[in-house]
């Protein structure tokens, strides 16, 4: 009886490994932080299969596009000038230091 049918043949996809070069194309992409080969979308905060087709499909998905900041609108940085009020505190500290004059 020769029952050596190779049923569980390697269905493992050897191409599904994370490639850090993808980050050059997709700035929102990073490697999953759990040490696996999975990719991770920083915008959607979800895991993406480590395949270029899955990644490009994810970029086109409506979910992802909603999160993508439009390139025409550059980020406006509003500069807030802090108020300067440090001098009055120092004067109060000097008055407290006078009371102890015993040797
Ligand atoms: Zn996304």
Coordinates of N, CA and C and ligand atoms in Angstrom, one line a residue:
X1 N 0.8 -1.2 0.0 CA 0.0 0.0 0.0 C 0.9 1.3 0.0
X2 N 0.9 1.9 -1.1 CA 1.7 3.1 -1.2 C 0.8 4.3 -1.1
X3 N 0.6 4.9 0.1 CA -0.2 6.1 0.2 C 0.6 7.3 0.4
X4 N 1.4 7.5 -0.6 CA 2.3 8.7 -0.5 C 1.9 9.8 -1.4
X5 N 0.6 10.0 -1.4 CA 0.1 11.2 -2.2 C 0.4 12.5 -1.5
X6 N 1.1 13.3 -2.2 CA 1.5 14.5 -1.6 C 0.4 15.5 -1.6
X7 N -0.5 15.4 -0.7 CA -1.6 16.3 -0.7 C -1.3 17.6 -0.1
X8 N -0.6 17.6 1.0 CA -0.2 19.0 1.5 C 1.1 19.4 0.9
X9 N 1.0 19.6 -0.3 CA 2.1 20.2 -1.1 C 2.3 21.6 -0.7
X10 N 3.4 22.2 -1.0 CA 3.6 23.5 -0.6 C 2.7 24.5 -1.2
X11 N 1.7 24.8 -0.5 CA 0.8 25.9 -1.0 C 1.2 27.2 -0.5
X12 N 2.3 27.2 0.2 CA 2.9 28.4 0.8 C 3.5 29.3 -0.3
X13 N 3.1 30.5 -0.2 CA 3.5 31.5 -1.2 C 4.8 32.1 -0.8
X14 N 5.9 31.8 -1.4 CA 7.2 32.3 -1.0 C 7.4 33.7 -1.3
X15 N 6.5 34.2 -2.1 CA 6.6 35.6 -2.5 C 6.0 36.6 -1.5
X16 N 5.2 36.0 -0.6 CA 4.6 36.9 0.4 C 5.5 37.2 1.6
X17 N 6.4 38.0 1.3 CA 7.3 38.5 2.3 C 7.4 40.0 2.2
X18 N 7.5 40.6 3.4 CA 7.5 42.0 3.4 C 8.8 42.5 2.7
X19 N 8.6 43.6 1.9 CA 9.8 44.2 1.2 C 9.9 45.6 1.6
X20 N 10.9 46.0 2.2 CA 11.0 47.4 2.7 C 11.1 48.4 1.5
X21 N 11.4 47.9 0.3 CA 11.4 48.8 -0.8 C 10.1 49.4 -1.2
X22 N 9.0 48.7 -0.7 CA 7.7 49.2 -1.0 C 7.5 50.5 -0.3
X23 N 8.2 50.7 0.8 CA 8.0 52.0 1.5 C 8.4 53.2 0.7
X24 N 9.3 53.0 -0.3 CA 9.6 54.1 -1.1 C 8.5 54.5 -2.0
X25 N 7.7 53.5 -2.4 CA 6.5 53.8 -3.3 C 5.4 54.3 -2.4
X26 N 5.2 53.6 -1.3 CA 4.0 53.8 -0.5 C 4.5 54.4 0.9
X27 N 4.4 55.6 1.0 CA 4.9 56.3 2.2 C 4.1 55.9 3.5
X28 N 2.9 55.4 3.3 CA 2.1 55.1 4.4 C 2.3 53.7 4.9
X29 N 3.2 53.0 4.2 CA 3.4 51.5 4.5 C 4.5 51.4 5.5
X30 N 4.3 50.4 6.4 CA 5.5 50.0 7.2 C 5.3 48.5 7.6
X31 N 6.3 47.9 8.1 CA 6.2 46.5 8.4 C 5.5 46.4 9.7
X32 N 4.7 45.3 9.8 CA 3.9 45.1 11.0 C 4.9 44.9 12.2
X33 N 4.4 45.5 13.3 CA 5.3 45.6 14.5 C 5.3 44.3 15.3
X34 N 4.6 43.3 14.9 CA 4.6 42.1 15.6 C 5.6 41.1 15.1
X35 N 6.5 41.5 14.3 CA 7.6 40.7 13.8 C 7.2 39.7 12.7
X36 N 6.0 39.8 12.2 CA 5.6 38.9 11.1 C 6.0 39.6 9.8
X37 N 5.6 38.9 8.7 CA 5.9 39.5 7.4 C 4.9 40.4 6.9
X38 N 3.9 40.6 7.7 CA 2.7 41.4 7.2 C 3.1 42.9 7.1
X39 N 2.4 43.5 6.2 CA 2.6 45.0 6.0 C 1.5 45.7 6.8
X40 N 1.7 47.0 7.0 CA 0.8 47.7 7.9 C 0.6 49.1 7.3
X41 N -0.7 49.5 7.3 CA -1.0 50.8 6.8 C -1.1 51.8 8.0
X42 N -0.2 52.8 8.0 CA -0.2 53.7 9.1 C -1.4 54.6 9.1
X43 N -2.0 54.9 7.9 CA -3.2 55.7 7.9 C -4.4 55.0 8.4
X44 N -4.6 53.9 7.9 CA -5.8 53.1 8.2 C -5.6 52.3 9.5
X45 N -4.4 52.1 9.9 CA -4.1 51.3 11.1 C -4.6 49.9 10.9
X46 N -4.3 49.3 9.8 CA -4.7 48.0 9.5 C -3.6 47.2 8.8
X47 N -3.7 45.9 8.9 CA -2.7 45.1 8.3 C -3.1 44.8 6.9
X48 N -2.0 44.8 6.1 CA -2.2 44.5 4.6 C -1.3 43.3 4.3
X49 N -1.9 42.4 3.5 CA -1.1 41.3 3.1 C 0.2 41.7 2.4
X50 N 1.3 41.1 2.7 CA 2.6 41.5 2.1 C 2.8 41.1 0.6
X51 N 1.9 41.7 -0.2 CA 2.0 41.4 -1.6 C 1.8 42.7 -2.3
X52 N 2.5 42.9 -3.4 CA 2.4 44.2 -4.1 C 1.0 44.4 -4.6
X53 N 0.3 43.3 -5.0 CA -1.0 43.5 -5.5 C -2.0 43.9 -4.4
X54 N -1.8 43.3 -3.2 CA -2.7 43.7 -2.1 C -2.4 45.1 -1.7
X55 N -1.2 45.5 -1.7 CA -0.8 46.8 -1.3 C -1.4 47.9 -2.2
X56 N -1.2 47.6 -3.5 CA -1.7 48.6 -4.5 C -3.2 48.6 -4.5
X57 N -3.8 47.5 -4.2 CA -5.3 47.5 -4.1 C -5.7 48.2 -2.9
X58 N -5.0 48.1 -1.8 CA -5.4 48.8 -0.6 C -5.3 50.3 -0.8
X59 N -4.3 50.8 -1.6 CA -4.1 52.2 -1.8 C -5.3 52.7 -2.6
X60 N -5.8 51.9 -3.5 CA -7.0 52.3 -4.3 C -8.3 52.3 -3.6
X61 N -8.3 51.6 -2.5 CA -9.6 51.4 -1.8 C -10.1 52.7 -1.2
X62 N -11.4 52.8 -1.2 CA -12.0 54.0 -0.7 C -11.7 54.3 0.7
X63 N -11.6 53.3 1.5 CA -11.2 53.4 2.9 C -9.9 54.1 3.1
X64 N -8.9 53.7 2.2 CA -7.6 54.3 2.4 C -7.6 55.7 1.8
X65 N -8.3 56.0 0.7 CA -8.3 57.3 0.1 C -8.9 58.3 1.0
X66 N -9.9 57.9 1.8 CA -10.5 58.8 2.8 C -9.4 59.3 3.8
X67 N -8.5 58.5 4.1 CA -7.5 58.8 5.1 C -6.3 59.5 4.5
X68 N -6.2 59.5 3.2 CA -5.0 60.1 2.6 C -5.1 61.6 2.6
X69 N -4.2 62.3 3.1 CA -4.2 63.7 3.0 C -4.0 64.2 1.5
X70 N -4.8 65.1 1.0 CA -4.6 65.5 -0.4 C -3.3 66.2 -0.5
X71 N -2.7 66.0 -1.6 CA -1.3 66.6 -1.8 C -1.4 68.1 -2.1
X72 N -2.5 68.5 -2.6 CA -2.6 70.0 -2.9 C -2.6 70.8 -1.7
X73 N -3.2 70.3 -0.6 CA -3.2 71.0 0.6 C -2.0 70.7 1.5
X74 N -1.0 71.5 1.4 CA 0.1 71.3 2.3 C -0.3 71.7 3.7
X75 N 0.4 71.0 4.6 CA 0.1 71.2 6.0 C 0.4 72.7 6.5
X76 N -0.7 73.3 7.0 CA -0.5 74.6 7.5 C 0.0 74.6 9.0
X77 N 1.1 75.2 9.2 CA 1.7 75.2 10.5 C 1.4 76.6 11.2
X78 N 0.6 76.6 12.1 CA 0.2 77.8 12.8 C 1.2 78.1 14.0
X79 N 1.9 79.1 13.9 CA 2.9 79.4 14.9 C 2.3 80.2 16.1
X80 N 2.4 79.6 17.2 CA 1.8 80.2 18.4 C 3.0 80.8 19.2
X81 N 2.9 82.1 19.5 CA 4.0 82.8 20.3 C 3.6 82.6 21.8
X82 N 4.4 82.0 22.5 CA 4.2 81.8 24.0 C 4.3 83.1 24.7
X83 N 3.6 83.3 25.7 CA 3.7 84.5 26.6 C 4.9 84.4 27.5
X84 N 5.5 85.5 27.7 CA 6.7 85.6 28.5 C 6.4 86.1 29.9
X85 N 6.3 85.2 30.9 CA 6.0 85.7 32.2 C 6.8 84.9 33.3
X86 N 8.1 85.1 33.2 CA 9.0 84.4 34.1 C 9.6 85.3 35.2
X87 N 9.6 86.6 35.1 CA 10.3 87.5 36.0 C 9.7 87.6 37.3
X88 N 8.4 87.6 37.4 CA 7.7 87.8 38.7 C 8.0 86.6 39.6
X89 N 8.2 85.4 39.1 CA 8.3 84.2 40.0 C 9.7 84.3 40.7
X90 N 10.7 84.8 40.0 CA 12.0 84.8 40.7 C 12.1 85.8 41.8
X91 N 11.4 86.9 41.7 CA 11.4 87.9 42.8 C 10.7 87.3 44.1
X92 N 9.7 86.5 43.9 CA 9.1 85.9 45.1 C 10.0 84.9 45.8
X93 N 10.8 84.2 45.0 CA 11.7 83.1 45.6 C 12.8 83.8 46.4
X94 N 13.3 84.9 46.1 CA 14.3 85.6 46.8 C 13.8 86.0 48.2
X95 N 12.6 86.4 48.3 CA 12.1 86.9 49.6 C 12.0 85.7 50.6
X96 N 11.8 84.5 50.2 CA 11.7 83.4 51.1 C 13.1 83.0 51.6
X97 N 14.1 83.3 50.9 CA 15.5 82.8 51.3 C 16.1 83.6 52.4
X98 N 15.5 84.7 52.9 CA 16.1 85.6 53.8 C 15.9 85.2 55.3
X99 N 14.8 84.5 55.6 CA 14.4 84.2 57.0 C 15.4 83.4 57.8
X100 N 16.2 82.5 57.2 CA 17.1 81.6 58.0 C 18.5 82.2 58.1
X101 N 18.8 82.8 59.2 CA 20.2 83.4 59.4 C 21.0 82.9 60.5
X102 N 20.5 81.8 61.2 CA 21.3 81.2 62.3 C 22.4 80.3 61.8
X103 N 23.5 80.3 62.5 CA 24.6 79.5 62.1 C 24.7 78.3 63.1
Ligands
LIG1 ZN1 -4.6 52.4 4.2

